[in-house]
Amino acid sequence: MDALRGSRSDAGRSLEDTAQSDFALDQTPYEERKSVRPQRELPQLYYLTHFQEMLDFVREKYAHVLDRDHHDFLTDFDALELKAKCLFVRMVNRKGRVFETAKLRYAEIGDLPDAVSKLHTAGFANAVKPQDFEELLQGLSKDALLQLMAPHLETAGAKRSWP
C-alpha cells in the first residue's frame, strides 16, 4: 500500500500544488495535439498481412484441435487469388454479414466484380437469400429504404416525409 500513500515531503501541500509542481500535465486541447501527431502510413495490404499472421499462428499452435472444416477453410483461403483474399478480409472486418457491393470500394482490389466472383466460386460469399432480408434492410439508409419502398408507400397513401 506504500504506492498509495504520499511521502513526507508532500506533507502540508495541497493536491493542486503537488499536481502542478510534480507532474507535467499537457494542457494542450486534444484537437491541437491530434494535429501535431505524425500520421503513420500503413502498408497498403496491412489488414491482409495481419489476417494471414493470425491464420499462420492458429495453424502452428492449434492445428491439432482444428476440425476438418477449419482445415478446409485454411486450405481454401490459401488457394484464393490475392484480390479475393483482400475482399474477404475487408468484408469480415465490416459490421454485419450482408453487404451492398456498391458500397465495397477499395482501390487496392480494383476489379471488384471479379473478386466477388472468385469468392462466390470458392464458397466464401453467397447471394442474398430470403433469410438475409432483415439484415439487408438494417444496413440500408432511410433514403435507400424510402426509394425501395416508394411504389408501395404511394399505394398505401403514405407520405415521403414520414419519419
mmCIF file of N, CA, C and O in Angstrom, residues 44-139:
data_model
loop_
_atom_site.group_PDB
_atom_site.id
_atom_site.type_symbol
_atom_site.label_atom_id
_atom_site.label_comp_id
_atom_site.label_asym_id
_atom_site.label_seq_id
_atom_site.Cartn_x
_atom_site.Cartn_y
_atom_site.Cartn_z
ATOM 1 N N GLN A 44 -0.150 -0.858 -47.694
ATOM 2 C CA GLN A 44 -1.412 -0.986 -48.414
ATOM 3 C C GLN A 44 -2.224 -2.215 -48.009
ATOM 4 O O GLN A 44 -3.429 -2.135 -47.844
ATOM 5 N N LEU A 45 -1.606 -3.336 -47.847
ATOM 6 C CA LEU A 45 -2.336 -4.576 -47.526
ATOM 7 C C LEU A 45 -2.109 -5.008 -46.067
ATOM 8 O O LEU A 45 -2.118 -6.195 -45.755
ATOM 9 N N TYR A 46 -1.978 -4.035 -45.164
ATOM 10 C CA TYR A 46 -1.713 -4.327 -43.750
ATOM 11 C C TYR A 46 -2.743 -5.290 -43.171
ATOM 12 O O TYR A 46 -2.410 -6.191 -42.401
ATOM 13 N N TYR A 47 -3.997 -5.122 -43.527
ATOM 14 C CA TYR A 47 -5.074 -5.937 -42.960
ATOM 15 C C TYR A 47 -4.949 -7.396 -43.393
ATOM 16 O O TYR A 47 -5.196 -8.313 -42.612
ATOM 17 N N LEU A 48 -4.536 -7.617 -44.634
ATOM 18 C CA LEU A 48 -4.348 -8.977 -45.125
ATOM 19 C C LEU A 48 -3.133 -9.609 -44.446
ATOM 20 O O LEU A 48 -3.171 -10.777 -44.054
ATOM 21 N N THR A 49 -2.077 -8.825 -44.291
ATOM 22 C CA THR A 49 -0.872 -9.319 -43.617
ATOM 23 C C THR A 49 -1.206 -9.761 -42.202
ATOM 24 O O THR A 49 -0.804 -10.847 -41.769
ATOM 25 N N HIS A 50 -1.962 -8.948 -41.467
ATOM 26 C CA HIS A 50 -2.323 -9.302 -40.086
ATOM 27 C C HIS A 50 -3.240 -10.517 -40.041
ATOM 28 O O HIS A 50 -3.085 -11.382 -39.171
ATOM 29 N N PHE A 51 -4.171 -10.604 -40.965
ATOM 30 C CA PHE A 51 -5.071 -11.752 -41.012
ATOM 31 C C PHE A 51 -4.269 -13.020 -41.297
ATOM 32 O O PHE A 51 -4.472 -14.053 -40.652
ATOM 33 N N GLN A 52 -3.344 -12.936 -42.244
ATOM 34 C CA GLN A 52 -2.516 -14.091 -42.601
ATOM 35 C C GLN A 52 -1.626 -14.500 -41.419
ATOM 36 O O GLN A 52 -1.458 -15.691 -41.156
ATOM 37 N N GLU A 53 -1.093 -13.510 -40.692
ATOM 38 C CA GLU A 53 -0.289 -13.817 -39.499
ATOM 39 C C GLU A 53 -1.131 -14.559 -38.464
ATOM 40 O O GLU A 53 -0.653 -15.502 -37.824
ATOM 41 N N MET A 54 -2.379 -14.136 -38.299
ATOM 42 C CA MET A 54 -3.265 -14.808 -37.346
ATOM 43 C C MET A 54 -3.532 -16.251 -37.790
ATOM 44 O O MET A 54 -3.480 -17.179 -36.980
ATOM 45 N N LEU A 55 -3.795 -16.433 -39.076
ATOM 46 C CA LEU A 55 -4.038 -17.791 -39.572
ATOM 47 C C LEU A 55 -2.799 -18.666 -39.395
ATOM 48 O O LEU A 55 -2.913 -19.838 -39.002
ATOM 49 N N ASP A 56 -1.632 -18.116 -39.677
ATOM 50 C CA ASP A 56 -0.388 -18.879 -39.503
ATOM 51 C C ASP A 56 -0.178 -19.265 -38.046
ATOM 52 O O ASP A 56 0.252 -20.383 -37.749
ATOM 53 N N PHE A 57 -0.494 -18.345 -37.132
ATOM 54 C CA PHE A 57 -0.375 -18.631 -35.710
ATOM 55 C C PHE A 57 -1.313 -19.775 -35.316
ATOM 56 O O PHE A 57 -0.918 -20.708 -34.616
ATOM 57 N N VAL A 58 -2.552 -19.702 -35.767
ATOM 58 C CA VAL A 58 -3.528 -20.753 -35.455
ATOM 59 C C VAL A 58 -3.058 -22.092 -36.026
ATOM 60 O O VAL A 58 -3.125 -23.120 -35.341
ATOM 61 N N ARG A 59 -2.570 -22.073 -37.251
ATOM 62 C CA ARG A 59 -2.049 -23.302 -37.876
ATOM 63 C C ARG A 59 -0.911 -23.900 -37.050
ATOM 64 O O ARG A 59 -0.868 -25.114 -36.826
ATOM 65 N N GLU A 60 0.007 -23.043 -36.628
ATOM 66 C CA GLU A 60 1.200 -23.508 -35.920
ATOM 67 C C GLU A 60 0.873 -24.022 -34.517
ATOM 68 O O GLU A 60 1.377 -25.055 -34.092
ATOM 69 N N LYS A 61 0.030 -23.296 -33.801
ATOM 70 C CA LYS A 61 -0.218 -23.620 -32.393
ATOM 71 C C LYS A 61 -1.399 -24.551 -32.152
ATOM 72 O O LYS A 61 -1.430 -25.262 -31.153
ATOM 73 N N TYR A 62 -2.403 -24.515 -33.047
ATOM 74 C CA TYR A 62 -3.652 -25.215 -32.751
ATOM 75 C C TYR A 62 -4.119 -26.186 -33.829
ATOM 76 O O TYR A 62 -5.257 -26.645 -33.789
ATOM 77 N N ALA A 63 -3.259 -26.519 -34.764
ATOM 78 C CA ALA A 63 -3.663 -27.420 -35.844
ATOM 79 C C ALA A 63 -4.237 -28.733 -35.306
ATOM 80 O O ALA A 63 -5.181 -29.288 -35.881
ATOM 81 N N HIS A 64 -3.713 -29.196 -34.205
ATOM 82 C CA HIS A 64 -4.155 -30.468 -33.637
ATOM 83 C C HIS A 64 -5.583 -30.433 -33.083
ATOM 84 O O HIS A 64 -6.200 -31.479 -32.910
ATOM 85 N N VAL A 65 -6.144 -29.251 -32.824
ATOM 86 C CA VAL A 65 -7.512 -29.185 -32.305
ATOM 87 C C VAL A 65 -8.514 -28.691 -33.350
ATOM 88 O O VAL A 65 -9.718 -28.659 -33.076
ATOM 89 N N LEU A 66 -8.036 -28.323 -34.523
ATOM 90 C CA LEU A 66 -8.941 -27.863 -35.573
ATOM 91 C C LEU A 66 -9.644 -29.052 -36.207
ATOM 92 O O LEU A 66 -9.045 -30.111 -36.397
ATOM 93 N N ASP A 67 -10.912 -28.858 -36.541
ATOM 94 C CA ASP A 67 -11.625 -29.949 -37.218
ATOM 95 C C ASP A 67 -11.463 -29.816 -38.728
ATOM 96 O O ASP A 67 -10.808 -28.912 -39.237
ATOM 97 N N ARG A 68 -12.059 -30.730 -39.466
ATOM 98 C CA ARG A 68 -11.904 -30.786 -40.925
ATOM 99 C C ARG A 68 -12.362 -29.477 -41.593
ATOM 100 O O ARG A 68 -11.720 -28.978 -42.494
ATOM 101 N N ASP A 69 -13.486 -28.892 -41.124
ATOM 102 C CA ASP A 69 -13.981 -27.637 -41.707
ATOM 103 C C ASP A 69 -12.967 -26.505 -41.553
ATOM 104 O O ASP A 69 -12.788 -25.692 -42.459
ATOM 105 N N HIS A 70 -12.308 -26.453 -40.409
ATOM 106 C CA HIS A 70 -11.299 -25.411 -40.175
ATOM 107 C C HIS A 70 -10.103 -25.592 -41.102
ATOM 108 O O HIS A 70 -9.603 -24.628 -41.696
ATOM 109 N N HIS A 71 -9.646 -26.824 -41.212
ATOM 110 C CA HIS A 71 -8.517 -27.097 -42.120
ATOM 111 C C HIS A 71 -8.899 -26.785 -43.565
ATOM 112 O O HIS A 71 -8.090 -26.233 -44.317
ATOM 113 N N ASP A 72 -10.126 -27.127 -43.938
ATOM 114 C CA ASP A 72 -10.595 -26.821 -45.299
ATOM 115 C C ASP A 72 -10.627 -25.310 -45.536
ATOM 116 O O ASP A 72 -10.238 -24.838 -46.599
ATOM 117 N N PHE A 73 -11.088 -24.551 -44.532
ATOM 118 C CA PHE A 73 -11.098 -23.096 -44.663
ATOM 119 C C PHE A 73 -9.685 -22.584 -44.926
ATOM 120 O O PHE A 73 -9.468 -21.763 -45.825
ATOM 121 N N LEU A 74 -8.720 -23.039 -44.126
ATOM 122 C CA LEU A 74 -7.338 -22.575 -44.287
ATOM 123 C C LEU A 74 -6.796 -22.916 -45.671
ATOM 124 O O LEU A 74 -6.176 -22.073 -46.336
ATOM 125 N N THR A 75 -7.050 -24.119 -46.133
ATOM 126 C CA THR A 75 -6.585 -24.550 -47.458
ATOM 127 C C THR A 75 -7.266 -23.744 -48.556
ATOM 128 O O THR A 75 -6.607 -23.259 -49.491
ATOM 129 N N ASP A 76 -8.575 -23.575 -48.447
ATOM 130 C CA ASP A 76 -9.323 -22.835 -49.471
ATOM 131 C C ASP A 76 -8.941 -21.351 -49.477
ATOM 132 O O ASP A 76 -8.841 -20.743 -50.546
ATOM 133 N N PHE A 77 -8.706 -20.778 -48.309
ATOM 134 C CA PHE A 77 -8.299 -19.370 -48.256
ATOM 135 C C PHE A 77 -6.936 -19.197 -48.918
ATOM 136 O O PHE A 77 -6.725 -18.256 -49.685
ATOM 137 N N ASP A 78 -6.021 -20.109 -48.634
ATOM 138 C CA ASP A 78 -4.694 -20.039 -49.252
ATOM 139 C C ASP A 78 -4.777 -20.106 -50.773
ATOM 140 O O ASP A 78 -3.952 -19.514 -51.469
ATOM 141 N N ALA A 79 -5.770 -20.824 -51.294
ATOM 142 C CA ALA A 79 -5.900 -21.007 -52.739
ATOM 143 C C ALA A 79 -6.519 -19.792 -53.446
ATOM 144 O O ALA A 79 -6.438 -19.689 -54.677
ATOM 145 N N LEU A 80 -7.127 -18.882 -52.683
ATOM 146 C CA LEU A 80 -7.739 -17.699 -53.302
ATOM 147 C C LEU A 80 -6.685 -16.797 -53.932
ATOM 148 O O LEU A 80 -5.548 -16.717 -53.453
ATOM 149 N N GLU A 81 -7.089 -16.087 -54.984
ATOM 150 C CA GLU A 81 -6.220 -15.072 -55.561
ATOM 151 C C GLU A 81 -6.118 -13.902 -54.594
ATOM 152 O O GLU A 81 -6.999 -13.692 -53.753
ATOM 153 N N LEU A 82 -5.065 -13.128 -54.722
ATOM 154 C CA LEU A 82 -4.782 -12.033 -53.797
ATOM 155 C C LEU A 82 -5.965 -11.079 -53.638
ATOM 156 O O LEU A 82 -6.360 -10.748 -52.520
ATOM 157 N N LYS A 83 -6.567 -10.637 -54.728
ATOM 158 C CA LYS A 83 -7.656 -9.656 -54.643
ATOM 159 C C LYS A 83 -8.889 -10.241 -53.960
ATOM 160 O O LYS A 83 -9.592 -9.548 -53.232
ATOM 161 N N ALA A 84 -9.143 -11.511 -54.150
ATOM 162 C CA ALA A 84 -10.260 -12.164 -53.475
ATOM 163 C C ALA A 84 -9.980 -12.282 -51.980
ATOM 164 O O ALA A 84 -10.874 -12.066 -51.152
ATOM 165 N N LYS A 85 -8.732 -12.589 -51.617
ATOM 166 C CA LYS A 85 -8.359 -12.623 -50.195
ATOM 167 C C LYS A 85 -8.572 -11.249 -49.565
ATOM 168 O O LYS A 85 -9.124 -11.140 -48.469
ATOM 169 N N CYS A 86 -8.131 -10.215 -50.266
ATOM 170 C CA CYS A 86 -8.286 -8.852 -49.747
ATOM 171 C C CYS A 86 -9.750 -8.525 -49.510
ATOM 172 O O CYS A 86 -10.113 -8.002 -48.449
ATOM 173 N N LEU A 87 -10.594 -8.831 -50.479
ATOM 174 C CA LEU A 87 -12.017 -8.525 -50.333
ATOM 175 C C LEU A 87 -12.628 -9.317 -49.186
ATOM 176 O O LEU A 87 -13.406 -8.775 -48.390
ATOM 177 N N PHE A 88 -12.294 -10.584 -49.063
ATOM 178 C CA PHE A 88 -12.834 -11.393 -47.977
ATOM 179 C C PHE A 88 -12.463 -10.800 -46.620
ATOM 180 O O PHE A 88 -13.317 -10.639 -45.743
ATOM 181 N N VAL A 89 -11.195 -10.443 -46.431
ATOM 182 C CA VAL A 89 -10.751 -9.893 -45.153
ATOM 183 C C VAL A 89 -11.426 -8.553 -44.893
ATOM 184 O O VAL A 89 -11.848 -8.264 -43.773
ATOM 185 N N ARG A 90 -11.561 -7.727 -45.932
ATOM 186 C CA ARG A 90 -12.269 -6.454 -45.772
ATOM 187 C C ARG A 90 -13.710 -6.699 -45.327
ATOM 188 O O ARG A 90 -14.231 -6.006 -44.461
ATOM 189 N N MET A 91 -14.361 -7.698 -45.901
ATOM 190 C CA MET A 91 -15.758 -7.985 -45.566
ATOM 191 C C MET A 91 -15.901 -8.499 -44.130
ATOM 192 O O MET A 91 -16.799 -8.073 -43.404
ATOM 193 N N VAL A 92 -15.031 -9.417 -43.714
ATOM 194 C CA VAL A 92 -15.174 -9.966 -42.363
ATOM 195 C C VAL A 92 -14.834 -8.934 -41.299
ATOM 196 O O VAL A 92 -15.230 -9.094 -40.140
ATOM 197 N N ASN A 93 -14.147 -7.878 -41.669
ATOM 198 C CA ASN A 93 -13.842 -6.808 -40.725
ATOM 199 C C ASN A 93 -14.908 -5.723 -40.695
ATOM 200 O O ASN A 93 -14.797 -4.773 -39.929
ATOM 201 N N ARG A 94 -15.920 -5.855 -41.520
ATOM 202 C CA ARG A 94 -17.027 -4.897 -41.521
ATOM 203 C C ARG A 94 -18.146 -5.410 -40.621
ATOM 204 O O ARG A 94 -18.234 -6.597 -40.327
ATOM 205 N N LYS A 95 -19.022 -4.514 -40.255
ATOM 206 C CA LYS A 95 -20.175 -4.876 -39.429
ATOM 207 C C LYS A 95 -21.188 -5.635 -40.286
ATOM 208 O O LYS A 95 -21.462 -5.262 -41.416
ATOM 209 N N GLY A 96 -21.743 -6.672 -39.713
ATOM 210 C CA GLY A 96 -22.782 -7.439 -40.402
ATOM 211 C C GLY A 96 -22.231 -8.521 -41.306
ATOM 212 O O GLY A 96 -21.028 -8.731 -41.411
ATOM 213 N N ARG A 97 -23.168 -9.195 -41.979
ATOM 214 C CA ARG A 97 -22.785 -10.274 -42.894
ATOM 215 C C ARG A 97 -23.311 -10.043 -44.294
ATOM 216 O O ARG A 97 -23.007 -10.797 -45.200
ATOM 217 N N VAL A 98 -24.147 -9.023 -44.468
ATOM 218 C CA VAL A 98 -24.750 -8.726 -45.766
ATOM 219 C C VAL A 98 -24.233 -7.360 -46.216
ATOM 220 O O VAL A 98 -24.287 -6.396 -45.455
ATOM 221 N N PHE A 99 -23.736 -7.303 -47.438
ATOM 222 C CA PHE A 99 -23.112 -6.074 -47.922
ATOM 223 C C PHE A 99 -23.643 -5.699 -49.289
ATOM 224 O O PHE A 99 -23.847 -6.559 -50.134
ATOM 225 N N GLU A 100 -23.837 -4.403 -49.480
ATOM 226 C CA GLU A 100 -24.149 -3.895 -50.807
ATOM 227 C C GLU A 100 -22.831 -3.801 -51.552
ATOM 228 O O GLU A 100 -21.916 -3.107 -51.114
ATOM 229 N N THR A 101 -22.720 -4.472 -52.677
ATOM 230 C CA THR A 101 -21.452 -4.453 -53.402
ATOM 231 C C THR A 101 -21.088 -3.040 -53.852
ATOM 232 O O THR A 101 -19.904 -2.717 -53.950
ATOM 233 N N ALA A 102 -22.072 -2.178 -54.080
ATOM 234 C CA ALA A 102 -21.792 -0.796 -54.481
ATOM 235 C C ALA A 102 -21.062 -0.029 -53.382
ATOM 236 O O ALA A 102 -20.374 0.955 -53.664
ATOM 237 N N LYS A 103 -21.202 -0.474 -52.136
ATOM 238 C CA LYS A 103 -20.540 0.206 -51.025
ATOM 239 C C LYS A 103 -19.168 -0.377 -50.705
ATOM 240 O O LYS A 103 -18.472 0.109 -49.824
ATOM 241 N N LEU A 104 -18.799 -1.431 -51.395
ATOM 242 C CA LEU A 104 -17.476 -2.029 -51.198
ATOM 243 C C LEU A 104 -16.521 -1.382 -52.197
ATOM 244 O O LEU A 104 -16.454 -1.772 -53.351
ATOM 245 N N ARG A 105 -15.831 -0.367 -51.738
ATOM 246 C CA ARG A 105 -14.906 0.358 -52.621
ATOM 247 C C ARG A 105 -13.517 0.355 -52.001
ATOM 248 O O ARG A 105 -13.282 1.031 -51.009
ATOM 249 N N TYR A 106 -12.628 -0.403 -52.580
ATOM 250 C CA TYR A 106 -11.257 -0.486 -52.106
ATOM 251 C C TYR A 106 -10.334 -0.405 -53.319
ATOM 252 O O TYR A 106 -10.332 -1.293 -54.175
ATOM 253 N N ALA A 107 -9.541 0.660 -53.363
ATOM 254 C CA ALA A 107 -8.679 0.914 -54.519
ATOM 255 C C ALA A 107 -7.727 -0.250 -54.798
ATOM 256 O O ALA A 107 -7.469 -0.580 -55.956
ATOM 257 N N GLU A 108 -7.212 -0.872 -53.736
ATOM 258 C CA GLU A 108 -6.223 -1.927 -53.934
ATOM 259 C C GLU A 108 -6.823 -3.200 -54.537
ATOM 260 O O GLU A 108 -6.102 -4.043 -55.057
ATOM 261 N N ILE A 109 -8.138 -3.339 -54.489
ATOM 262 C CA ILE A 109 -8.782 -4.533 -55.042
ATOM 263 C C ILE A 109 -9.037 -4.368 -56.535
ATOM 264 O O ILE A 109 -8.933 -5.314 -57.298
ATOM 265 N N GLY A 110 -9.330 -3.165 -56.947
ATOM 266 C CA GLY A 110 -9.516 -2.912 -58.373
ATOM 267 C C GLY A 110 -10.810 -3.476 -58.896
ATOM 268 O O GLY A 110 -11.882 -2.950 -58.621
ATOM 269 N N ASP A 111 -10.736 -4.568 -59.635
ATOM 270 C CA ASP A 111 -11.893 -5.173 -60.290
ATOM 271 C C ASP A 111 -12.750 -5.913 -59.264
ATOM 272 O O ASP A 111 -12.610 -7.124 -59.060
ATOM 273 N N LEU A 112 -13.656 -5.183 -58.620
ATOM 274 C CA LEU A 112 -14.487 -5.755 -57.562
ATOM 275 C C LEU A 112 -15.370 -6.905 -58.058
ATOM 276 O O LEU A 112 -15.429 -7.947 -57.404
ATOM 277 N N PRO A 113 -16.057 -6.759 -59.202
ATOM 278 C CA PRO A 113 -16.886 -7.884 -59.654
ATOM 279 C C PRO A 113 -16.094 -9.183 -59.831
ATOM 280 O O PRO A 113 -16.590 -10.263 -59.517
ATOM 281 N N ASP A 114 -14.848 -9.081 -60.285
ATOM 282 C CA ASP A 114 -14.026 -10.281 -60.435
ATOM 283 C C ASP A 114 -13.702 -10.890 -59.075
ATOM 284 O O ASP A 114 -13.789 -12.111 -58.896
ATOM 285 N N ALA A 115 -13.349 -10.039 -58.098
ATOM 286 C CA ALA A 115 -13.049 -10.542 -56.756
ATOM 287 C C ALA A 115 -14.290 -11.177 -56.125
ATOM 288 O O ALA A 115 -14.197 -12.235 -55.496
ATOM 289 N N VAL A 116 -15.458 -10.546 -56.315
ATOM 290 C CA VAL A 116 -16.712 -11.107 -55.803
ATOM 291 C C VAL A 116 -16.978 -12.467 -56.444
ATOM 292 O O VAL A 116 -17.334 -13.437 -55.766
ATOM 293 N N SER A 117 -16.784 -12.557 -57.739
ATOM 294 C CA SER A 117 -16.988 -13.809 -58.464
ATOM 295 C C SER A 117 -16.082 -14.914 -57.930
ATOM 296 O O SER A 117 -16.516 -16.057 -57.738
ATOM 297 N N LYS A 118 -14.840 -14.575 -57.663
ATOM 298 C CA LYS A 118 -13.889 -15.566 -57.122
ATOM 299 C C LYS A 118 -14.340 -16.035 -55.738
ATOM 300 O O LYS A 118 -14.233 -17.224 -55.423
ATOM 301 N N LEU A 119 -14.851 -15.116 -54.931
ATOM 302 C CA LEU A 119 -15.343 -15.513 -53.607
ATOM 303 C C LEU A 119 -16.574 -16.405 -53.717
ATOM 304 O O LEU A 119 -16.717 -17.372 -52.965
ATOM 305 N N HIS A 120 -17.468 -16.091 -54.666
ATOM 306 C CA HIS A 120 -18.649 -16.935 -54.898
ATOM 307 C C HIS A 120 -18.213 -18.334 -55.302
ATOM 308 O O HIS A 120 -18.692 -19.331 -54.742
ATOM 309 N N THR A 121 -17.325 -18.416 -56.266
ATOM 310 C CA THR A 121 -16.868 -19.703 -56.792
ATOM 311 C C THR A 121 -16.232 -20.556 -55.704
ATOM 312 O O THR A 121 -16.451 -21.771 -55.651
ATOM 313 N N ALA A 122 -15.450 -19.919 -54.828
ATOM 314 C CA ALA A 122 -14.753 -20.662 -53.773
ATOM 315 C C ALA A 122 -15.622 -20.906 -52.535
ATOM 316 O O ALA A 122 -15.189 -21.563 -51.592
ATOM 317 N N GLY A 123 -16.850 -20.384 -52.533
ATOM 318 C CA GLY A 123 -17.754 -20.604 -51.406
ATOM 319 C C GLY A 123 -17.546 -19.649 -50.238
ATOM 320 O O GLY A 123 -18.048 -19.902 -49.141
ATOM 321 N N PHE A 124 -16.829 -18.554 -50.448
ATOM 322 C CA PHE A 124 -16.595 -17.578 -49.383
ATOM 323 C C PHE A 124 -17.652 -16.479 -49.367
ATOM 324 O O PHE A 124 -17.666 -15.645 -48.464
ATOM 325 N N ALA A 125 -18.506 -16.432 -50.360
ATOM 326 C CA ALA A 125 -19.596 -15.449 -50.416
ATOM 327 C C ALA A 125 -20.767 -16.096 -51.141
ATOM 328 O O ALA A 125 -20.577 -16.971 -51.987
ATOM 329 N N ASN A 126 -21.957 -15.663 -50.809
ATOM 330 C CA ASN A 126 -23.173 -16.188 -51.424
ATOM 331 C C ASN A 126 -24.097 -15.041 -51.780
ATOM 332 O O ASN A 126 -23.997 -13.951 -51.209
ATOM 333 N N ALA A 127 -25.005 -15.308 -52.669
ATOM 334 C CA ALA A 127 -26.039 -14.322 -52.980
ATOM 335 C C ALA A 127 -26.946 -14.175 -51.757
ATOM 336 O O ALA A 127 -27.051 -15.086 -50.931
ATOM 337 N N VAL A 128 -27.579 -13.032 -51.646
ATOM 338 C CA VAL A 128 -28.505 -12.797 -50.542
ATOM 339 C C VAL A 128 -29.695 -13.739 -50.680
ATOM 340 O O VAL A 128 -30.252 -13.896 -51.763
ATOM 341 N N LYS A 129 -30.060 -14.346 -49.566
ATOM 342 C CA LYS A 129 -31.183 -15.290 -49.543
ATOM 343 C C LYS A 129 -32.331 -14.665 -48.757
ATOM 344 O O LYS A 129 -32.132 -13.699 -48.021
ATOM 345 N N PRO A 130 -33.539 -15.196 -48.883
ATOM 346 C CA PRO A 130 -34.680 -14.631 -48.152
ATOM 347 C C PRO A 130 -34.428 -14.477 -46.648
ATOM 348 O O PRO A 130 -34.843 -13.495 -46.041
ATOM 349 N N GLN A 131 -33.706 -15.408 -46.041
ATOM 350 C CA GLN A 131 -33.450 -15.308 -44.600
ATOM 351 C C GLN A 131 -32.493 -14.155 -44.252
ATOM 352 O O GLN A 131 -32.373 -13.767 -43.096
ATOM 353 N N ASP A 132 -31.825 -13.569 -45.262
ATOM 354 C CA ASP A 132 -30.921 -12.438 -45.049
ATOM 355 C C ASP A 132 -31.629 -11.090 -45.196
ATOM 356 O O ASP A 132 -31.020 -10.040 -44.997
ATOM 357 N N PHE A 133 -32.912 -11.110 -45.540
ATOM 358 C CA PHE A 133 -33.638 -9.892 -45.873
ATOM 359 C C PHE A 133 -33.629 -8.863 -44.741
ATOM 360 O O PHE A 133 -33.363 -7.681 -44.956
ATOM 361 N N GLU A 134 -33.890 -9.303 -43.519
ATOM 362 C CA GLU A 134 -33.928 -8.378 -42.382
ATOM 363 C C GLU A 134 -32.570 -7.697 -42.189
ATOM 364 O O GLU A 134 -32.485 -6.491 -41.993
ATOM 365 N N GLU A 135 -31.499 -8.473 -42.256
ATOM 366 C CA GLU A 135 -30.162 -7.893 -42.091
ATOM 367 C C GLU A 135 -29.819 -6.950 -43.244
ATOM 368 O O GLU A 135 -29.189 -5.916 -43.044
ATOM 369 N N LEU A 136 -30.280 -7.276 -44.433
ATOM 370 C CA LEU A 136 -30.071 -6.388 -45.575
ATOM 371 C C LEU A 136 -30.774 -5.048 -45.344
ATOM 372 O O LEU A 136 -30.197 -3.987 -45.553
ATOM 373 N N LEU A 137 -32.011 -5.089 -44.887
ATOM 374 C CA LEU A 137 -32.759 -3.860 -44.615
ATOM 375 C C LEU A 137 -32.102 -3.026 -43.507
ATOM 376 O O LEU A 137 -32.084 -1.802 -43.581
ATOM 377 N N GLN A 138 -31.560 -3.685 -42.505
ATOM 378 C CA GLN A 138 -30.921 -2.963 -41.406
ATOM 379 C C GLN A 138 -29.692 -2.186 -41.872
ATOM 380 O O GLN A 138 -29.327 -1.181 -41.272
ATOM 381 N N GLY A 139 -29.072 -2.627 -42.938
ATOM 382 C CA GLY A 139 -27.884 -1.947 -43.450
ATOM 383 C C GLY A 139 -28.191 -0.801 -44.389
ATOM 384 O O GLY A 139 -27.294 -0.063 -44.789
#
